[in-house]
């Protein structure tokens, strides 16, 4: 492509959505670069050779949304299966349904409480925090479900996942999890839910399938030996940057804290079903991993081989600079550091920062797509004129 109108750094769902809108809505020519050797960012999946099972390379990805615009948009590129996500958790050798619902509560207390009785019990157990405004994850957790349930299902899991005392974590993390006084154990509350019927990669590739989009893989924005590097492009070309914001500014104001995960994959040839469900959490501190994923259960409609399976044990830890940054930790001085980086970002009028890494926000896929659509509506026309 001779000279693009827009450079997008990162081919995740944010970058792909902006690229698709830029070519379809504005007739722009777009180059997308990604330092990985595949498209799609963290939503990418691939087929495991040994079992034929689709594996989410960077961790389990479940699509869900209540945003009608996003749902209509994603359905242009893929059909979705009827998969409904359900999660179970193991605590002291017993399996319970998650998120916490009437089934979890009755099983935990060996009781047969009605919804009103369970509500009253939890209110009593959360009484120690009555009338206060929860300021962190620990207080929010106790105020939502009371101390006994919090200590069994949330405290240690969260400690393992974030490697941070829940007292130092924002309350918003736990607000993602519903608490229900019915036996409904769907993991998500959203109106729409499902998995891309032909797999994530087919969906992601379709978004970039346009003659005016060129994708260059294995291409790092900070590698000055490649054509579209930051030093060459800055101020010359409109850019949408979806990599880590602290990396962009050479960590001048310090490192933002990120969490990463390690997935340990095991192939099993002695059984076709290891755990009977896609995700089993491990709530206790003495089990080092947070959960086990068995990807075959994401697609019960597929005809996978029945004599073998694979599982992924998920471990969580702080990310060093050379690791993949996955989840913003948002503790301690992170907020101030982020605001200072945002000021620096605002001083770069031809570069817009977006996506989970560029904004340092815990965005689900539908949120990343929604915010890219908003950017395309509100900021892209101006950016393309510059
Ligand atoms: P990303 O997908 O991270 O894409 C950013 C891209 O930028 C990457 O491909 C990266 O290689 C590239 N890049 C970075 N720096 C450079 C550089 N210097 N040069 C070139 N390229 C660069 N969401 C859900 O809705 N449901 C889920 O169940 C779910 N589970 C998740 C599980 C895990 C383990 C993780 C990490 C995320 C999960 N998410 C889930 C969130 C989902 O992955 C994000 O919403 C989505 O990936 C955001 O897209 P993005 O484009 O902002 O970022
Ligand atoms: N969580 C927990 N126990 C569980 C599941 C979740 O304590 O069994 C807490 C944990 O703090 C986690 C948060 O709820 O970070 C949000 O959970 P979710 O499954 O949304 O996290 P994800 O891994 O998808 O980001």
XYZ file of N, CA and C in Angstrom, residues 18-153:
408
model
N -11.566 -0.406 14.791
C -11.258 0.920 14.244
C -10.876 0.801 12.761
N -10.069 -0.221 12.438
C -9.643 -0.406 11.042
C -10.858 -0.641 10.140
N -11.737 -1.520 10.586
C -12.913 -1.858 9.762
C -13.776 -0.630 9.536
N -13.982 0.153 10.591
C -14.800 1.367 10.461
C -14.106 2.389 9.547
N -12.787 2.501 9.699
C -12.055 3.502 8.905
C -12.173 3.205 7.407
N -12.100 1.923 7.027
C -12.206 1.618 5.594
C -13.663 1.637 5.129
N -14.574 1.079 5.929
C -15.968 0.959 5.468
C -16.705 2.286 5.527
N -16.451 3.057 6.558
C -17.216 4.285 6.771
C -16.532 5.490 6.144
N -15.190 5.470 6.147
C -14.474 6.679 5.717
C -13.635 6.464 4.461
N -13.701 5.274 3.898
C -12.938 5.003 2.667
C -11.438 5.146 2.850
N -10.957 4.997 4.097
C -9.521 5.196 4.349
C -8.716 3.955 3.950
N -7.422 4.176 3.749
C -6.483 3.055 3.572
C -5.756 2.878 4.900
N -5.724 1.632 5.384
C -5.226 1.398 6.740
C -4.127 0.338 6.743
N -3.081 0.601 7.495
C -2.096 -0.448 7.791
C -2.228 -0.793 9.270
N -2.329 -2.103 9.537
C -2.318 -2.567 10.935
C -1.001 -3.301 11.143
N -0.281 -2.936 12.201
C 0.904 -3.740 12.528
C 0.676 -4.444 13.866
N 1.262 -5.623 13.984
C 1.208 -6.324 15.262
C 2.522 -7.047 15.486
N 3.003 -6.978 16.681
C 4.315 -7.617 16.928
C 4.200 -9.132 17.003
N 3.002 -9.642 17.238
C 2.827 -11.099 17.261
C 2.776 -11.622 15.822
N 2.847 -12.970 15.711
C 2.822 -13.540 14.358
C 1.412 -13.940 13.938
N 0.408 -13.429 14.645
C -0.978 -13.714 14.259
C -1.839 -12.505 14.575
N -3.015 -12.504 13.955
C -3.973 -11.417 14.132
C -4.828 -11.684 15.385
N -5.471 -10.640 15.906
C -6.561 -10.884 16.864
C -6.273 -10.595 18.324
N -5.016 -10.265 18.653
C -4.722 -9.959 20.057
C -5.042 -11.127 20.970
N -5.520 -10.823 22.147
C -5.709 -11.878 23.141
C -6.914 -12.767 22.872
N -7.765 -12.385 21.932
C -8.934 -13.216 21.639
C -8.596 -14.345 20.652
N -7.388 -14.353 20.158
C -6.968 -15.357 19.152
C -7.096 -16.791 19.685
N -7.483 -17.696 18.788
C -7.501 -19.116 19.179
C -6.913 -19.949 18.048
N -6.531 -21.166 18.365
C -6.011 -22.058 17.324
C -6.434 -23.491 17.622
N -6.366 -24.330 16.583
C -6.806 -25.715 16.757
C -5.623 -26.557 17.228
N -5.809 -27.264 18.331
C -4.764 -28.134 18.857
C -4.619 -29.346 17.926
N -3.381 -29.586 17.473
C -3.151 -30.634 16.463
C -3.507 -32.019 16.960
N -3.215 -32.289 18.215
C -3.372 -33.643 18.737
C -4.837 -34.026 18.948
N -5.644 -33.055 19.345
C -7.041 -33.380 19.678
C -8.058 -32.754 18.721
N -7.642 -31.772 17.941
C -8.581 -31.065 17.059
C -9.442 -30.056 17.802
N -9.152 -29.831 19.078
C -9.972 -28.933 19.908
C -9.495 -27.481 19.744
N -10.437 -26.549 19.628
C -10.088 -25.119 19.548
C -9.626 -24.644 20.924
N -8.438 -24.042 20.941
C -7.862 -23.598 22.210
C -7.665 -22.084 22.168
N -8.124 -21.402 23.202
C -7.938 -19.955 23.302
C -6.523 -19.735 23.833
N -5.649 -19.285 22.951
C -4.217 -19.293 23.264
C -3.864 -18.454 24.495
N -4.583 -17.346 24.691
C -4.225 -16.443 25.797
C -5.185 -16.537 26.976
N -5.936 -17.622 27.076
C -6.875 -17.758 28.191
C -8.306 -17.742 27.679
N -9.196 -18.356 28.469
C -10.588 -18.555 28.044
C -11.264 -17.239 27.704
N -11.887 -17.163 26.531
C -12.601 -15.959 26.088
C -14.066 -16.281 25.810
N -14.944 -15.685 26.592
C -16.386 -15.896 26.436
C -17.008 -14.584 26.002
N -17.728 -14.623 24.893
C -18.328 -13.371 24.427
C -19.705 -13.169 25.048
N -19.945 -11.956 25.551
C -21.247 -11.617 26.134
C -21.436 -10.115 26.065
N -22.654 -9.680 25.827
C -22.924 -8.236 25.792
C -24.412 -7.948 25.948
N -24.708 -6.768 26.480
C -26.087 -6.270 26.473
C -26.182 -5.041 25.573
N -25.090 -4.741 24.896
C -25.047 -3.561 24.035
C -25.540 -3.970 22.637
N -26.733 -3.480 22.268
C -27.359 -3.922 21.009
C -26.516 -3.529 19.798
N -25.884 -2.371 19.885
C -25.070 -1.944 18.744
C -23.880 -2.901 18.541
N -23.257 -3.250 19.648
C -22.105 -4.164 19.561
C -22.570 -5.531 19.064
N -23.699 -6.005 19.552
C -24.192 -7.330 19.145
C -24.487 -7.344 17.640
N -25.145 -6.295 17.159
C -25.444 -6.219 15.717
C -24.118 -6.174 14.938
N -23.158 -5.412 15.455
C -21.880 -5.251 14.755
C -21.114 -6.584 14.656
N -20.982 -7.279 15.766
C -20.174 -8.511 15.721
C -20.837 -9.584 14.857
N -22.170 -9.554 14.789
C -22.875 -10.542 13.972
C -22.678 -10.327 12.462
N -22.084 -9.198 12.100
C -21.732 -9.018 10.684
C -20.570 -9.923 10.282
N -19.783 -10.348 11.276
C -18.550 -11.086 10.957
C -18.600 -12.554 11.347
N -19.501 -12.901 12.230
C -19.563 -14.300 12.662
C -20.944 -14.633 13.222
N -21.291 -15.912 13.131
C -22.458 -16.408 13.889
C -21.971 -16.793 15.268
N -22.883 -16.835 16.213
C -22.525 -17.271 17.559
C -23.298 -18.537 17.928
N -22.638 -19.397 18.683
C -23.320 -20.607 19.159
C -24.229 -20.223 20.332
N -24.946 -21.209 20.833
C -25.864 -20.947 21.948
C -25.178 -21.189 23.302
N -23.871 -21.272 23.303
C -23.139 -21.573 24.545
C -23.486 -20.586 25.666
N -23.786 -21.123 26.831
C -24.071 -20.293 28.012
C -23.009 -20.653 29.056
N -22.257 -19.650 29.512
C -21.126 -19.952 30.383
C -21.576 -20.225 31.823
N -21.058 -21.330 32.356
C -21.306 -21.669 33.758
C -19.960 -22.060 34.358
N -19.742 -21.662 35.590
C -18.455 -21.926 36.236
C -18.720 -22.629 37.552
N -17.832 -23.540 37.906
C -17.908 -24.204 39.216
C -16.614 -23.912 39.952
N -16.663 -24.060 41.273
C -15.447 -23.809 42.048
C -15.273 -24.903 43.094
N -14.026 -25.281 43.314
C -13.739 -26.322 44.297
C -13.196 -25.667 45.562
N -13.869 -25.959 46.690
C -13.419 -25.425 47.980
C -13.376 -26.586 48.962
N -12.211 -26.812 49.554
C -11.983 -27.921 50.486
C -12.563 -29.240 49.956
N -12.244 -29.514 48.688
C -12.601 -30.798 48.103
C -14.058 -30.944 47.692
N -14.842 -29.873 47.769
C -16.248 -29.953 47.360
C -16.484 -28.939 46.231
N -17.304 -29.353 45.254
C -17.576 -28.489 44.103
C -18.874 -27.696 44.311
N -18.800 -26.381 44.092
C -19.958 -25.479 44.244
C -20.173 -24.701 42.948
N -21.422 -24.287 42.690
C -21.638 -23.423 41.525
C -21.203 -21.980 41.796
N -20.664 -21.351 40.770
C -20.286 -19.936 40.818
C -21.029 -19.229 39.703
N -21.332 -17.961 39.722
C -21.121 -17.072 40.843
C -22.033 -17.465 42.002
N -21.815 -16.826 43.128
C -22.545 -17.224 44.330
C -24.047 -17.022 44.108
N -24.786 -18.125 44.276
C -26.234 -18.096 44.078
C -26.859 -18.947 45.175
N -28.170 -19.093 45.112
C -28.851 -19.812 46.190
C -28.317 -21.248 46.329
N -27.945 -21.845 45.196
C -27.376 -23.196 45.228
C -26.069 -23.221 46.018
N -25.198 -22.237 45.773
C -23.906 -22.162 46.487
C -24.172 -21.974 47.981
N -25.080 -21.065 48.297
C -25.336 -20.718 49.704
C -25.902 -21.927 50.452
N -26.892 -22.586 49.867
C -27.494 -23.731 50.556
C -26.520 -24.897 50.707
N -25.696 -25.097 49.677
C -24.713 -26.181 49.758
C -23.661 -25.859 50.826
N -23.238 -24.601 50.867
C -22.188 -24.185 51.802
C -22.667 -24.297 53.249
N -23.907 -23.881 53.503
C -24.434 -23.926 54.881
C -25.228 -25.209 55.150
N -25.206 -26.179 54.221
C -26.015 -27.412 54.331
C -27.437 -27.071 54.768
N -28.070 -26.210 54.008
C -29.383 -25.701 54.400
C -30.338 -25.722 53.214
N -31.565 -25.327 53.477
C -32.578 -25.249 52.420
C -33.249 -23.874 52.515
N -32.425 -22.820 52.582
C -32.970 -21.471 52.730
C -33.788 -21.064 51.505
N -34.845 -20.312 51.766
C -35.565 -19.660 50.674
C -34.752 -18.422 50.297
N -35.102 -17.774 49.158
C -34.365 -16.549 48.799
C -34.381 -15.520 49.932
N -35.530 -15.301 50.568
C -35.603 -14.285 51.638
C -34.752 -14.680 52.840
N -34.790 -15.957 53.178
C -33.978 -16.413 54.330
C -32.481 -16.253 54.034
N -32.091 -16.597 52.807
C -30.665 -16.475 52.453
C -30.240 -15.011 52.462
N -31.103 -14.144 51.952
C -30.805 -12.707 51.943
C -30.615 -12.190 53.373
N -31.517 -12.640 54.254
C -31.454 -12.178 55.649
C -30.167 -12.679 56.311
N -29.802 -13.927 56.034
C -28.581 -14.487 56.619
C -27.342 -13.705 56.146
N -27.278 -13.458 54.838
C -26.117 -12.736 54.303
C -26.080 -11.311 54.863
N -27.255 -10.682 54.974
C -27.286 -9.313 55.528
C -26.738 -9.323 56.956
N -27.099 -10.349 57.703
C -26.606 -10.444 59.084
C -25.080 -10.655 59.080
N -24.617 -11.517 58.182
C -23.179 -11.813 58.147
C -22.359 -10.658 57.572
N -23.045 -9.779 56.828
C -22.345 -8.601 56.302
C -22.503 -7.417 57.245
N -23.169 -7.649 58.374
C -23.547 -6.571 59.296
C -22.379 -5.771 59.818
N -21.206 -6.412 59.914
C -20.037 -5.700 60.444
C -19.714 -4.453 59.618
N -20.178 -4.420 58.349
C -19.869 -3.261 57.506
C -21.099 -2.405 57.216
N -22.186 -2.666 57.947
C -23.434 -1.937 57.663
C -23.220 -0.430 57.770
N -23.775 0.285 56.816
C -23.728 1.748 56.859
C -22.413 2.340 56.371
N -21.431 1.506 56.016
C -20.171 2.066 55.514
C -20.151 1.947 53.985
N -19.316 2.742 53.374
C -19.190 2.693 51.915
C -17.940 1.879 51.588
N -18.096 0.674 51.010
C -16.910 -0.176 50.799
C -15.858 0.516 49.938
N -14.637 0.512 50.446
C -13.602 1.265 49.747
C -12.640 0.390 48.949
N -12.683 -0.921 49.223
C -11.769 -1.794 48.495
C -12.445 -3.149 48.293
N -11.736 -4.052 47.610
C -12.349 -5.337 47.258
C -12.741 -6.141 48.495
N -11.915 -6.086 49.530
C -12.184 -6.833 50.753
C -13.518 -6.372 51.367
N -13.659 -5.072 51.545
C -14.897 -4.545 52.150
C -16.103 -4.782 51.249
N -15.893 -4.604 49.968
C -17.005 -4.793 49.026
C -17.459 -6.265 49.049
N -16.487 -7.180 49.061
C -16.807 -8.614 49.079
C -17.609 -8.988 50.322
N -17.141 -8.516 51.478
C -17.840 -8.850 52.726
C -19.228 -8.225 52.734
N -19.335 -6.993 52.233
C -20.651 -6.353 52.270
C -21.623 -7.020 51.290
N -21.097 -7.641 50.246
C -21.987 -8.307 49.276
C -22.486 -9.666 49.761
N -21.593 -10.447 50.378
C -21.959 -11.846 50.669
C -21.665 -12.270 52.111
N -21.173 -11.366 52.933
C -20.855 -11.744 54.315
C -19.499 -12.423 54.400
N -18.933 -12.432 55.595
C -17.560 -12.908 55.753
C -17.358 -14.403 55.453
N -18.229 -15.327 55.926
C -17.950 -16.751 55.680
C -17.870 -17.110 54.187
N -18.830 -16.631 53.398
C -18.796 -16.938 51.956
C -17.618 -16.222 51.299
N -17.360 -15.006 51.737
C -16.241 -14.245 51.176
C -14.923 -14.982 51.416
N -14.743 -15.453 52.644
C -13.461 -16.114 52.954
C -13.333 -17.449 52.232
N -14.443 -18.135 52.001
C -14.378 -19.435 51.317
C -14.111 -19.276 49.820
N -14.833 -18.359 49.167
C -14.836 -18.369 47.698
C -14.102 -17.215 47.032
